Structure formats: structure tokens, C-alpha cells
XYZ file of C-alpha atoms in Angstrom:
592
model
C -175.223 -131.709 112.042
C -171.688 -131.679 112.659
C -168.273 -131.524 110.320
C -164.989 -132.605 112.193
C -162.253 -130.693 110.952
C -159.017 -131.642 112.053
C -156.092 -129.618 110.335
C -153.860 -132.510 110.590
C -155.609 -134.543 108.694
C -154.198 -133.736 104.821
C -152.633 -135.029 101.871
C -153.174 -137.712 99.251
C -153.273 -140.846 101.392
C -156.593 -139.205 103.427
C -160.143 -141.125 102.919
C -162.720 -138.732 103.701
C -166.383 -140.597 103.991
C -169.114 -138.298 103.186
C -172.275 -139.704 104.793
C -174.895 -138.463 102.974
C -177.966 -138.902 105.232
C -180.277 -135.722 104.611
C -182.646 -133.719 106.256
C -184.759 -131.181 105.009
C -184.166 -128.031 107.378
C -185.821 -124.474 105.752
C -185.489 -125.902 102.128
C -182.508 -126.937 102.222
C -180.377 -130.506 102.178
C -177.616 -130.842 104.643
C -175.228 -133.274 104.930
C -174.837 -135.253 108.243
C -171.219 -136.087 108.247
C -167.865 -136.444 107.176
C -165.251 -138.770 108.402
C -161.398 -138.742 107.271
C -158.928 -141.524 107.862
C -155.526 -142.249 106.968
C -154.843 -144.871 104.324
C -151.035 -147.001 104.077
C -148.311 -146.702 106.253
C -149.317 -143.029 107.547
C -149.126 -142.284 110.920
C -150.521 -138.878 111.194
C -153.562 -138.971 112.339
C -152.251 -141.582 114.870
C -150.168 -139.380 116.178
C -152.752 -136.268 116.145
C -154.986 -138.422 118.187
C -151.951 -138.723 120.794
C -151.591 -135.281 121.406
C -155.121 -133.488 121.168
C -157.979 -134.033 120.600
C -160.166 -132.961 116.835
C -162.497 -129.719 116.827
C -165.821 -130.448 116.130
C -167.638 -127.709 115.213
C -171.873 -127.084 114.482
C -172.076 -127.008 110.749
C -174.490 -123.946 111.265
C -171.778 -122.183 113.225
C -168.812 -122.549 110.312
C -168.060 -119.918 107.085
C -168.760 -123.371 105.264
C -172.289 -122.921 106.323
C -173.352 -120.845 102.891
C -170.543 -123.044 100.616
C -171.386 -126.236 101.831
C -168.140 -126.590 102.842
C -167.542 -130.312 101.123
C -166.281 -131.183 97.663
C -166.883 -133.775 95.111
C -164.093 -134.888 92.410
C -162.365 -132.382 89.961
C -161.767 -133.027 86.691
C -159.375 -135.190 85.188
C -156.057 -134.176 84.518
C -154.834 -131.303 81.569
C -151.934 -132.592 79.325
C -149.853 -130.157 78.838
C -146.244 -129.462 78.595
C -144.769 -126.606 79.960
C -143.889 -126.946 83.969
C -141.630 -124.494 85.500
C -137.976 -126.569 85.832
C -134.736 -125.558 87.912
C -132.542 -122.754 86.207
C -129.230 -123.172 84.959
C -127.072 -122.759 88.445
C -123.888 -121.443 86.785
C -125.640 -118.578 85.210
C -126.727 -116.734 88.185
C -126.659 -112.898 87.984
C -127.215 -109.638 89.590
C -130.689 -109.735 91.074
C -132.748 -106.564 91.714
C -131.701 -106.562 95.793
C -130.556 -103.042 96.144
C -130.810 -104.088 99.536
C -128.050 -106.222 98.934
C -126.453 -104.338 96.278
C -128.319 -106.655 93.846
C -125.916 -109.836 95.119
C -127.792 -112.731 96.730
C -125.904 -115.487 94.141
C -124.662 -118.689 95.721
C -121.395 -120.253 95.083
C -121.129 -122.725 91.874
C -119.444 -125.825 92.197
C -119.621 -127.447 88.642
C -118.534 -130.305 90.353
C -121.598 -130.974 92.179
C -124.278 -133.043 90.631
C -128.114 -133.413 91.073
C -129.984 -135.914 92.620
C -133.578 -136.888 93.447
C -134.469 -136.338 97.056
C -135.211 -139.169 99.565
C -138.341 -138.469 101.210
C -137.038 -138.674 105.110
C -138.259 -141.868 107.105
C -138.639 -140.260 110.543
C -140.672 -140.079 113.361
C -144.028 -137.410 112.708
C -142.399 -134.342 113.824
C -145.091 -131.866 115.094
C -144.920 -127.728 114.541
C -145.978 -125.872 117.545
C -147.452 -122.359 118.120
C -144.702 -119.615 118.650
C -146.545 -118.000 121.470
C -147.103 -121.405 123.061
C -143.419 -122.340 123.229
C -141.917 -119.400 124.952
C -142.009 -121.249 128.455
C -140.271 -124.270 126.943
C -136.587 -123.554 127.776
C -135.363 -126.719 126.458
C -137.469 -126.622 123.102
C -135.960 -122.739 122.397
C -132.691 -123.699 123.694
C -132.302 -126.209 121.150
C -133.702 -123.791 118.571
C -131.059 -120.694 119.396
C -128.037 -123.627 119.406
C -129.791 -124.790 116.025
C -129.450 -120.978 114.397
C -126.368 -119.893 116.142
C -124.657 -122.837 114.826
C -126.132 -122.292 111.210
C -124.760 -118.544 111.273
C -121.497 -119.933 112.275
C -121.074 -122.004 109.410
C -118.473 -120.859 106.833
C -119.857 -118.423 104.901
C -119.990 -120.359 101.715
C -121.527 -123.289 102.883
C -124.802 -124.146 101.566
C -126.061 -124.540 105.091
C -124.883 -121.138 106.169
C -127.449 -118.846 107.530
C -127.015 -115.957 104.620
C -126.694 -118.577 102.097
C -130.204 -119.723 103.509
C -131.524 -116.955 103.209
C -130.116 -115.985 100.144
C -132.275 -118.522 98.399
C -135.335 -115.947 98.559
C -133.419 -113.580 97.197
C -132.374 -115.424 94.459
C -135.962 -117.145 93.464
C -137.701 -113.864 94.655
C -135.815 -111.233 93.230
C -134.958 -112.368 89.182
C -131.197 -113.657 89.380
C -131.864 -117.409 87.678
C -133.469 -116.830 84.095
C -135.915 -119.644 82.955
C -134.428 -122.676 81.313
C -133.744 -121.785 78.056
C -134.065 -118.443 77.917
C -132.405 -115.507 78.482
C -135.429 -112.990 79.687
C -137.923 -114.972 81.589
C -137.156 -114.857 85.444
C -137.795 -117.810 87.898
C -140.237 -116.069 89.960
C -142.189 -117.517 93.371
C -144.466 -115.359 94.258
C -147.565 -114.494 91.913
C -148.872 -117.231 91.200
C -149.710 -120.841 92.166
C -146.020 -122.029 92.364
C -145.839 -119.713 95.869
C -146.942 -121.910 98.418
C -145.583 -125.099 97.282
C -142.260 -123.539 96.923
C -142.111 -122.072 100.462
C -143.221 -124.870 102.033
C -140.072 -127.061 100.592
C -137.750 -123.730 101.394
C -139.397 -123.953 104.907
C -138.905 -127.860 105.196
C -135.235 -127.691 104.014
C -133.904 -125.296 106.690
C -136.063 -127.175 108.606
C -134.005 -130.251 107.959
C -130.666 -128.703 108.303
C -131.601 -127.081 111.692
C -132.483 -130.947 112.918
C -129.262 -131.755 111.646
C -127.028 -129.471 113.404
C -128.319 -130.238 116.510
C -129.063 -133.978 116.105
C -132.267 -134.203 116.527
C -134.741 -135.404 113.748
C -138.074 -134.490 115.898
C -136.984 -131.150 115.810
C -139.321 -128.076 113.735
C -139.677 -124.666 113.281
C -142.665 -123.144 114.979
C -145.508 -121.388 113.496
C -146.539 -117.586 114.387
C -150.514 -118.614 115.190
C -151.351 -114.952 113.868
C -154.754 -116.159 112.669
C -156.104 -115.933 116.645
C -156.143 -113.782 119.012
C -153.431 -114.828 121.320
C -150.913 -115.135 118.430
C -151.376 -111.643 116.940
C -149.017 -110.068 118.649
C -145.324 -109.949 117.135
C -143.972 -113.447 118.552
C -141.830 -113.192 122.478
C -139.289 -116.026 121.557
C -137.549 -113.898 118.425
C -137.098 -110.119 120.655
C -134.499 -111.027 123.168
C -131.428 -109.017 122.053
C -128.703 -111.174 123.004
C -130.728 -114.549 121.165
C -129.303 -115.733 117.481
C -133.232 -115.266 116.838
C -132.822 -111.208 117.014
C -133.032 -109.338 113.962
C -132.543 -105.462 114.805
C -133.515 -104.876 110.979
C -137.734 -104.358 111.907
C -140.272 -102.122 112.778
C -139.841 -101.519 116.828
C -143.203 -99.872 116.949
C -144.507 -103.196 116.006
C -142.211 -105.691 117.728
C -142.605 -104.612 121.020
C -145.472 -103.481 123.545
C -147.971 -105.977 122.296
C -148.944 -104.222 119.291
C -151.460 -106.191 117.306
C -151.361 -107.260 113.939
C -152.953 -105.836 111.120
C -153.353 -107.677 108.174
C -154.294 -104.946 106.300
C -151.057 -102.964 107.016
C -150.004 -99.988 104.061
C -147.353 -98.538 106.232
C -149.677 -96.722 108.244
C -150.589 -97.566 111.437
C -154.793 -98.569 112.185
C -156.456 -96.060 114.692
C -159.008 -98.753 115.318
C -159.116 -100.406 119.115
C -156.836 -103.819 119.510
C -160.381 -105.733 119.879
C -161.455 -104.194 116.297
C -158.222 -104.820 114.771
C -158.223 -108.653 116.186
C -161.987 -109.069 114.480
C -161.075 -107.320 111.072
C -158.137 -110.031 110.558
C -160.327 -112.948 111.959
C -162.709 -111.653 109.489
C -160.298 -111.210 106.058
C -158.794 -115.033 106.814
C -162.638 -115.891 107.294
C -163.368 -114.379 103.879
C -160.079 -115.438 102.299
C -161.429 -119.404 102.845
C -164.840 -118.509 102.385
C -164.989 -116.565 99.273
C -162.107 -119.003 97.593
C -163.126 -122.522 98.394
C -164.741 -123.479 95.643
C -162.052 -122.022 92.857
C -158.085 -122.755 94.099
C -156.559 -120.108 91.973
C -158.182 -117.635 94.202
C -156.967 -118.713 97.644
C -153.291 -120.010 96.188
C -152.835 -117.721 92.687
C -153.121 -118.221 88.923
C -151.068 -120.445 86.497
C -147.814 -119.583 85.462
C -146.312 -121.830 82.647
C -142.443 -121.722 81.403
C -141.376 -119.211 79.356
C -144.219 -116.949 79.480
C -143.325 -113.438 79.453
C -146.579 -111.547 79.192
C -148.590 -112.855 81.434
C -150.546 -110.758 84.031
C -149.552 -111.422 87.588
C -151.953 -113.250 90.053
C -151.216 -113.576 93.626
C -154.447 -115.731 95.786
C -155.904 -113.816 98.918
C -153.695 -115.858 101.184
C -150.182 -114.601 99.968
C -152.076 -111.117 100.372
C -152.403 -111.607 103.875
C -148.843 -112.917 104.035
C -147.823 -109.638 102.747
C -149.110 -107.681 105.272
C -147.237 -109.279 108.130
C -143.967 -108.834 105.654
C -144.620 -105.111 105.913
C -145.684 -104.992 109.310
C -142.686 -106.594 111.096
C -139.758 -104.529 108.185
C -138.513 -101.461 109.080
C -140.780 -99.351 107.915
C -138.693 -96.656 105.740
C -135.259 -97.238 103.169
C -135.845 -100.477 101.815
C -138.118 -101.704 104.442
C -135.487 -104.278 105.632
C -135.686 -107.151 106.882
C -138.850 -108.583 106.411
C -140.548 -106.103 104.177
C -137.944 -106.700 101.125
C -138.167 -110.244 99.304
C -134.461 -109.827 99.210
C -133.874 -109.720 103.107
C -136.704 -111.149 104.481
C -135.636 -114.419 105.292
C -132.397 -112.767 106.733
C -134.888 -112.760 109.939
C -135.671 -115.793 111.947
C -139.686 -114.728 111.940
C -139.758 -114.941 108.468
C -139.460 -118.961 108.426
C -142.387 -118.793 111.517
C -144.543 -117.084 109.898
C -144.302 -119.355 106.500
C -144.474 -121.845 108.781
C -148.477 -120.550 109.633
C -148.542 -119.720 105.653
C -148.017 -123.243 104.831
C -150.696 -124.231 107.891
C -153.121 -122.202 106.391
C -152.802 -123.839 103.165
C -152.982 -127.370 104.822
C -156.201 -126.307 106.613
C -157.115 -125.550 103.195
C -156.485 -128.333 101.511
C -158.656 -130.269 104.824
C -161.763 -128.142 104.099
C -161.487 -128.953 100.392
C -161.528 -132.498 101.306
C -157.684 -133.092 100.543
C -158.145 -133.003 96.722
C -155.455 -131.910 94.184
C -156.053 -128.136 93.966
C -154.446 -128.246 90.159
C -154.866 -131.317 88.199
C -152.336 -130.008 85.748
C -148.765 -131.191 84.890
C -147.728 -127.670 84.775
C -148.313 -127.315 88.148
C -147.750 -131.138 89.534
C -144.769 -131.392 87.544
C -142.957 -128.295 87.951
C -139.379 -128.628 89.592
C -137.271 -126.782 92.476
C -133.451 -127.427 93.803
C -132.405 -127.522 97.310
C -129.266 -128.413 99.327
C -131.215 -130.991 101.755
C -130.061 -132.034 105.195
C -127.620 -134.183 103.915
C -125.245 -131.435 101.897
C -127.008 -133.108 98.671
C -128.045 -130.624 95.779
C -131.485 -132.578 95.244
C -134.574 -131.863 93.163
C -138.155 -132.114 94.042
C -141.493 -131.796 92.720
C -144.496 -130.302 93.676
C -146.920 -133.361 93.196
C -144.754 -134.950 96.213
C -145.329 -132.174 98.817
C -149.296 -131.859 99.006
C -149.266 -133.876 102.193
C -146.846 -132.668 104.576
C -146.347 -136.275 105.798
C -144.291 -137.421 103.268
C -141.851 -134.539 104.524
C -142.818 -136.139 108.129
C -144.543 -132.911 109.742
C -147.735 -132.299 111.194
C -149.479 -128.834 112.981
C -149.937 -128.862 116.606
C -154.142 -128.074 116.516
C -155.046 -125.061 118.013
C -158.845 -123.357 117.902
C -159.110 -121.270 114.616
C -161.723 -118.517 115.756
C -162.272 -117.503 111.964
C -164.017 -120.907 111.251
C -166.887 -119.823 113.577
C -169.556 -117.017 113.695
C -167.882 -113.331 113.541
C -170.197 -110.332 112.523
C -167.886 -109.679 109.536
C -170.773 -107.904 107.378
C -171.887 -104.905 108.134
C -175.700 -104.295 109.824
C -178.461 -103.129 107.954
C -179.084 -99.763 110.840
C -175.436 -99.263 110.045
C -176.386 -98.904 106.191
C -179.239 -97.403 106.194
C -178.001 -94.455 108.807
C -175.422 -94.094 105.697
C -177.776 -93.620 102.904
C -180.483 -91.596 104.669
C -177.721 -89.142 106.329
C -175.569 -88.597 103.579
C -176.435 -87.593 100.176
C -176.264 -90.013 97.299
C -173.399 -90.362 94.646
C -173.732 -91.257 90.805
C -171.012 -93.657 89.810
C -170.185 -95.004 86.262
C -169.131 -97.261 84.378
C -165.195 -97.956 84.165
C -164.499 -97.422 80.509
C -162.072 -98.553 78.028
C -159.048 -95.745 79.704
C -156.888 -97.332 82.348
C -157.581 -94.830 85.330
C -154.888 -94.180 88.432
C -156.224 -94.461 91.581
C -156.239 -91.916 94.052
C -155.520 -92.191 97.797
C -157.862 -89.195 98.704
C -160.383 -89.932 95.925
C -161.534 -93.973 95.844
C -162.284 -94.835 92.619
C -166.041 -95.752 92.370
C -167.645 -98.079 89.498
C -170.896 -99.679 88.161
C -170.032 -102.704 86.915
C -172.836 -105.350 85.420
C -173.219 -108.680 86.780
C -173.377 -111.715 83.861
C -176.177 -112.976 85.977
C -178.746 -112.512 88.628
C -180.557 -114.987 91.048
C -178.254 -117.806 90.201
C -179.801 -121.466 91.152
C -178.028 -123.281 93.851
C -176.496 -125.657 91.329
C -175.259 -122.736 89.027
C -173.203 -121.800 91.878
C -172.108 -124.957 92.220
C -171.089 -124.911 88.530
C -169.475 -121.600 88.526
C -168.407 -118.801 91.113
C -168.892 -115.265 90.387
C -165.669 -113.274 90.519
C -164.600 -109.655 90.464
C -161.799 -109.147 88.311
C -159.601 -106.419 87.657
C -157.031 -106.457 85.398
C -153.742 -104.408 83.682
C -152.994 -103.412 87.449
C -149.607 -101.585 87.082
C -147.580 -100.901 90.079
C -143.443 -99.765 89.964
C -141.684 -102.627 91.010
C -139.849 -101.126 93.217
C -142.586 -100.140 95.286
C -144.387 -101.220 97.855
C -148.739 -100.983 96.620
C -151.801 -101.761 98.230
C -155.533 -101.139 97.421
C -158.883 -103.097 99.204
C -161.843 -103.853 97.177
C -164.874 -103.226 98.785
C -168.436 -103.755 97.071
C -172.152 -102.401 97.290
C -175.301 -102.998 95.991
C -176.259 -99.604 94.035
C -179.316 -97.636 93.750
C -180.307 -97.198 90.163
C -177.084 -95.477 89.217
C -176.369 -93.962 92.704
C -173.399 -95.261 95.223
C -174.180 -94.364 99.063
C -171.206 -93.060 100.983
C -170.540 -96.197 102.642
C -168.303 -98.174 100.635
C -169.805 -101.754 101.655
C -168.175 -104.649 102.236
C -164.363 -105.625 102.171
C -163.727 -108.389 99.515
C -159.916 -108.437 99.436
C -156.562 -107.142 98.517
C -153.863 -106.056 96.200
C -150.419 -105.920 97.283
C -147.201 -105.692 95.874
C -144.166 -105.840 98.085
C -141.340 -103.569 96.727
C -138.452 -105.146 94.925
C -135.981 -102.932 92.581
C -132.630 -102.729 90.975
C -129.685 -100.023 91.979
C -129.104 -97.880 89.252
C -125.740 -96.589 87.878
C -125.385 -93.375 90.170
C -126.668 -96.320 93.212
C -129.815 -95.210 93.563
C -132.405 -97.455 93.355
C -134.346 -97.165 89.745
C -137.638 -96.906 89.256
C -138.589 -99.355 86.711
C -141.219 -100.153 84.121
C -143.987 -100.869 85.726
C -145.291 -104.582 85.554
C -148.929 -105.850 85.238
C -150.761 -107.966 87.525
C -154.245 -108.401 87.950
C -156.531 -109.167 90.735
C -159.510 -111.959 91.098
C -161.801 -112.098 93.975
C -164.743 -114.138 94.266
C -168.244 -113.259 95.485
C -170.632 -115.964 95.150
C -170.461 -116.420 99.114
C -170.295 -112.551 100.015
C -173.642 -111.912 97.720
C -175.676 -114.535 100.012
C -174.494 -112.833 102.953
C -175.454 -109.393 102.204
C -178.774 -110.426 99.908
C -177.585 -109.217 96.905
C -178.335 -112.084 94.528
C -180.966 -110.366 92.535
C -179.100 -107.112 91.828
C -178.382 -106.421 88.224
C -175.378 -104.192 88.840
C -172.546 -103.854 92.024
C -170.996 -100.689 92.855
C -167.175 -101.862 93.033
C -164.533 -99.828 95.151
C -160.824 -99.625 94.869
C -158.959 -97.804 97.780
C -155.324 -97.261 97.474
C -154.038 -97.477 100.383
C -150.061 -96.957 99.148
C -148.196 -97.175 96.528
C -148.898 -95.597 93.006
C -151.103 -97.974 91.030
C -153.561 -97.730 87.566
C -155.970 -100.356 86.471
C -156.925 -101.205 83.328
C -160.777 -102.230 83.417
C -163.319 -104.088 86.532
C -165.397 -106.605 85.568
C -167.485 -109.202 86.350
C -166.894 -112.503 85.783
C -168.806 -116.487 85.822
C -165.432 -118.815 86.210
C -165.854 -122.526 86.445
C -165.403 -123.689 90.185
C -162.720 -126.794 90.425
C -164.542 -128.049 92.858
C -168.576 -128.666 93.045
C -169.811 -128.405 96.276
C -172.371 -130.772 97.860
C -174.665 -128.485 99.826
């Protein structure tokens, strides 16, 4: 049986047909088909049909194989009250930027008022691989005339290129206060308000780059980093005398064909190009795999207005976002451009690679069969402000930007390598040369003492699963989720640690680690103290969720009682407060 997945194909206005003609292969039910079409006026998948053709791909063959990879409907909607809303404009103030010396504020025209945005009414423009544009002179001539024009604007216009960029700073780094308070940043990253956000920041300069050059089929490219032949750091943005050039990043990395690592701490990976390429095919793998069936874990937790003690929750995918951010920076002071929210979108890169952000999210959203990944007001509801194309200060929602062709783009389909078979687990000689070699370790439990992890010394727990041998449609019901929490990093600086997990014996851990499961990372952002040099904070709490219903099938674990859990801090200076074990209830019910 076959699934065609088309990464085009998103949004509200999608009909997806799930023919449900079964056969019984080894046990098991499968489902025979699934077939999406466009419903009103939409013209996307017309014009995806135009230009290439859909990848069909053996069911057998995909990471949706042990998911089921299709969804039925989520629940109905939460009333609540409590979206996040634009701040105040007039009472922006000193941001922590030391980068910047902590000023990224716009100019305030009290004069200007606030309107609702008008969805444009253009022709589908299409998004195109980076490293499949750099032979099309007139494409990346209009692009340099597009930028060089923007950073020749006057330097308070809205569409200037600093004041562009600016606009991360400012929503990234704590210079608008919540409405109505006083102590409550606007913050977009952390939480399920990041990749709506960027993908409106990303369609705005979008806009006003079509704009300056006339041309309303013009976008932004995206840097395909999630296959092989986009890994590299992207050939159209490292020409010197090009408006794309940004001598503010990491030469080591920008030049020479170095690969990508999307598990980048600031050190470089020993491993072989070919190893490097499978690891990240194998985290984005995991990152869709291990997160389909619960949206919180691929896009982030809640965040409500006017909380102020909540616990920070970025999803897996703005973890591997943050690598790149630290890969491409300079890699010492503040780690300017790209690896400092305050400068990053000072570099042209920054908008491709959000660019592939936001595709990964839409190729999300496909495999997930298009369905609202928050029915929640909080979330649907909750309100940004942009200068739009049209020098308008405009507000927008993010219930109207879940289909990317209401803002009339589209993803040029590429393969995606990750979807298919990778040996991402480890083999069984592999483990067993590990445990027979090497002596055995006991490990305990966590405790009720938050403990500091250790860059030579990986902390090592027992931790108790609620349940063992779960039925299929207990899975359904619920995923099972490793959660740590009261993770407290400086704010200022930049943290990492990987999770990895093993199956124990009795009380004993063998020497191999086990399996990667995911990420925590914290990109630095501080504030410039008095003597101007940068403080180092109170530390902030986030906590981490990662989900292992999938990952247990893989490496036949479902009928251990306990899982040796790993955390390896990879930089940074990080305690957590307690790993646990978690049944959470999946938004989404799969139909295996």
C-alpha cells in the first residue's frame, strides 16, 4: 500500500479521503490509501501539479510505518480567554541585545493607526531550494536588487533592512511587555506561538522584497538542509561583494563545504561528512516520528497572556533550528550574527533557513492530515503587528496563516530522504559488544534534589515507566513521553544537552548510552550591565518533553518496567529539577 505525500498540499481548505480498504498483513490492518484535494477557489495543488510531479512513497518504507502515519478528528475546541495580543508600541524599551547595546526599538509614530491585513490576491508564488537556484542569474539578480534596495532605504523606514531585522530583536529579546502589564515579556520562541510567528515575519519581508522590485511572484528561498545536497552552508549568500554577505559568521562553517550538524554545541563533530549527513536525516526523522501524534512536541507548549511562571517549552523542531543558528554565528563574543536572537536576522540566511523552518512545519501539518494542531482560542486567536507590503501597520492572527495559500506561497517539492528507511537505531552486535566488553554500571533513581549536569560525567537515571506492553489502541489514546522539568540555564548563555535512553538490566546501565531521543537548547540572550559587561542573570526555567511511544517499538522495549534515561551536556551550564515518565493524551488518534 501506498500514501502520497505531497508537501504542497496544506491548510484548511484540503480534503483528504482516507480509503479504508484493509488487509490483514502479520496481524496487522493497513490502510490502502489516502487522497487530498483542494476545496474553493484554491489553486495550489493546481499549480503543484504544473511544476512536479507528487512523491509516492511504499507505506512500509516511511517513519509513518510504526505511527500509522494518518489522523482522525481532534477534539472540539477549548474556550478560553487569554490569547497573546500586540504590545503597547509606544512603550518599547531597552531589550537584553548587548549585541546591540540592548537597542533594537523601532520608531513610534502615534500618528499611525492599525488595521486588519488584506490577505494578498496574487498569483501562487512558489519557494525554491537555495542550492537549486544558484545557476539562476536572473532569479538571484532580482533577489540582490531586492536586498540592496531594502538596505538603502532610510534608516527609519519600516521597510529598512535593520528595521527588518530589528523586529527579532524586539519580539525575541523582551523590549514590548505584555498588554497590561508591566513584567511579562512578548516572547516568540518557547513555545507554540514560534512557528506561526516566523512564518508571518518571513512572509512580510517577503512581501516588501516583491514590492521593491515589482514583482509579486517573487519569494525567498529555502536552505533544503534536511537532504543531503542542501547541507552544506548555502553558495548564493558567500559572495563578498553580494548585499546577501554577512561577514558576521562562522568561516569554518561557511566555506569549504562543511556539512551541517544539527547537533552543533560549539564544537565541531569528528564524525565523517557521510555520518554527519545520516545523524541529521535521522534527528528530523525522529523529530516527525516521535511527535506526530502530540503537536506540542514537534511545535512547543502553550503559553497564555500574562503568565509569568510558566516553565519554558520549545518542540524538537525549533531545536533543530537552533543548531543551524549556532552553526552559521561566529562562534565566540556574542556569537553574532546568526547565533544571537538579537542579530540573527541581520543576515540574509537567517530568512532562508526560516523559510525551510516554516516547510518543515507545512510538511507537518500534510502528514497530520492538515488538521488544526491547537483547537484553542489561545492559540488561534492570539495576535501579531507587521508593517505589510503596503507601508500599513496591520494585525494578523494565527488561525489565518495555517495554510500558506492564503498568504499565496507554496514549496517547490524536493525528495525528503528522512521520510524513508535510514538505520537510525543502533544494531543489536553493536549492543551487545557494549555490555559483554565493558563492565556494568548501577544507576538510580533521580531524587527530589535538582542535580547539575556535568560535561565529563553524563548524568545517568532509572526512571519507572506508568505502563508496560501498552495495546495498540492505548497508544493511540495516549503517547508516552519523557519529561524533564525545572531545567535552569543563564540566559545569557548558550546550553545544550541530548537525551539518549536504554533499556536497563535490573538496576544496571551498560556503557552505551542507547538511543538519541532529542534536545535541549537554549540560544544565549543577555543584558549589558552597568560597567558594559554583559550580566549574568537569574537563571530561567524551561523544561523539556520528548515522546517515545514510536522509539520503544523500534528498539523492543515495550515490556520493560524501567528506562535508563541519559542527559549529556554538551555546553552551557544547566541543572534539572526531576525525569520522569509520563502517559499524555495524543491530539490526534491515529488509524493504524
Amino acid at each position: 500500500m501506498s500514501l502520497l505525500l505531497n508537501s504542497s498540499f496544506t491548510g484548511a481548505s484540503s480534503a483528504c479521503l482516507l480509503h479504508r480498504k484493509t488487509s490483514r498483513h502479520r496481524g496487522r490492518s493497513h490502510v490502502h490509501g489516502v487522497t487530498c484535494r483542494q476545496g474553493g477557489n484554491d489553486d495550489r495543488s493546481n499549480a503543484a501539479r504544473q511544476q512536479r510531479s507528487p512523491l509516492l512513497l511504499d507505506r512500509r518504507d516511511m517513519l509513518l510505518g510504526g505511527l500509522g502515519g494518518l489522523y482522525g478528528v481532534t477534539a472540539g475546541p477549548k474556550v478560553l480567554a487569554a490569547p497573546i495580543m500586540p504590545p503597547d508600541l509606544s512603550k518599547c524599551h531597552d531589550a537584553k541585545a548587548p549585541a546591540l547595546h540592548d537597542h533594537c526599538c523601532p520608531p513610534y509614530d502615534p500618528s499611525e493607526t492599525i488595521s486588519e491585513y488584506g490577505f494578498p490576491a496574487t498569483p501562487l508564488r512558489v519557494r525554491r531550494p537555495a542550492h537549486l537556484v544558484k545557476d539562476d542569474q536572473e532569479y538571484l539578480d532580482k533577489y540582490k536588487e531586492a536586498v540592496r534596495r531594502m538596505k538603502n532605504l532610510p534608516a527609519e523606514h519600516p521597510w529598512n533592512y535593520y528595521q527588518q531585522a530589528n523586529i527579532h530583536c524586539q519580539y525575541c529579546n523582551d523590549a514590548y511587555y505584555q498588554q497590561n502589564t508591566d513584567d511579562v515579556p512578548v516572547q516568540v520562541h518557547f513555545s507554540w506561538i514560534f512557528l506561526p510567528w516566523h512564518r508571518y515575519y518571513l512572509h512580510f519581508y517577503e512581501r516588501i522584497l516583491g514590492k521593491l522590485i515589482d514583482d509579486d511572484t517573487f519569494t525567498i528561498p529555502f536552505w533544503n538542509w534536511d537532504t543531503k545536497e542542501g547541507m552544506t552552508f548555502p553558495a548564493i549568500f558567500q559572495d563578498a561583494s553580494s548585499p546577501l554577505y554577512d561577514p558576521k559568521r562562522d568561516q569554518r562553517h561557511v566555506k569549504d563545504g562543511a556539512i551541517l550538524d544539527l547537533k552543533y554545541a560549539y564544537t565541531d563533530n569528528p564524525a565523517s561528512d557521510s555520518e554527519i549527513i545520516r545523524e541529521n536525516l535521522c534527528f528530523i526523522q525522529k523529530t516527525f516520528k516521535y511527535s506526530l501524534s502530540l503537536a506540542e512536541l514537534f511545535m512547543g507548549d502553550p503559553v497564555r497572556a500574562g503568565e509569568k511562571e510558566i516553565q519554558e517549552a520549545n518542540g524538537q523542531l525549533e531545536v533543530i533550528h537552533n543548531a543551524a543558528h549556532m552553526w552559521v554565528g561566529e562562534p565566540d563574543g556574542y556569537k553574532e550574527d546568526m547565533g544571537d536572537f538579537s542579530t540573527a536576522a541581520r543576515d540574509s540566511v537567517f530568512y532562508c533557513h526560516h523559510s525551510n523552518v516554516d516547510r518543515m512545519w507545512d510538511i507537518y501539518r500534510n502528514l497530520r492530515g492538515n488538521q488544526v494542531e491547537f483547537e484553542d482560542k489561545d492559540w488561534l486567536d492570539s495576535t501579531f503587528l507587521f508593517h505589510d507590503e503596503n507601508e500599513q501597520l496591520v494585525k494578523v492572527k494565527i488561525g489565518d496563516c495555517l495554510n500558506p495559500t492564503k498568504l499565496r506561497y507554496t514549496f517547490e517539492q524536493v525528495p525528503l530522504p528522512w521520510l524513508g528507511k535510514i538505520n537510525c537505531q543502533k544494531t543489536a552486535e553493536t549492543k551487545s559488544k557494549a555490555t559483554t566488553e565493558l563492565s556494568l554500571t548501577r544507576v538510580g533513581e533521580f531524587g527530589t534534589t535538582p542535580q547539575a549536569l556535568d560535561a565529563s560525567n553524563p548524568l545517568r537515571v532509572i526512571v519507572a515507566r506508568p505502563k508496560k506492553n501498552r495495546k495498540k489502541k492505548e497508544k493511540q489514546e495516549k503517547v508516552e513521553v519523557i519529561q524533564i522539568k525545572d531545567i535552569k540555564v543563564t540566559t545569557n548563555e548558550t546550553a545544550r544537552f541530548d537525551v539518549y535512553v536504554a533499556v536497563p538490566y535490573g538496576d544496571l546501565a551498560g556503557p552505551d548510552y542507547g538511543e538519541f531521543v532529542g534536545s535541549f537548547v537554549r540560544l544565549a540572550h543577555g543584558k549589558k550591565g552597568s560597567d558594559g559587561t554583559q550580566e549574568q542573570g537569574a537563571k530561567k526555567k524551561g523544561k523539556l518533553k520528548l515522546g517515545i511511544t514510536a522509539l520503544l517499538e523500534d528498539i523492543d522495549a515495550e515490556d520493560a518496567d524501567k528506562l535508563v534515561v541519559t542527559l549529556v551536556l554538551r555546553t552551557g551550564s544547566v541543572t534539572v529539577g526531576g525525569v520522569s515518565i509520563k502517559l499524555l493524551q495524543t491530539d490526534t488518534p491515529a488509524v493504524i
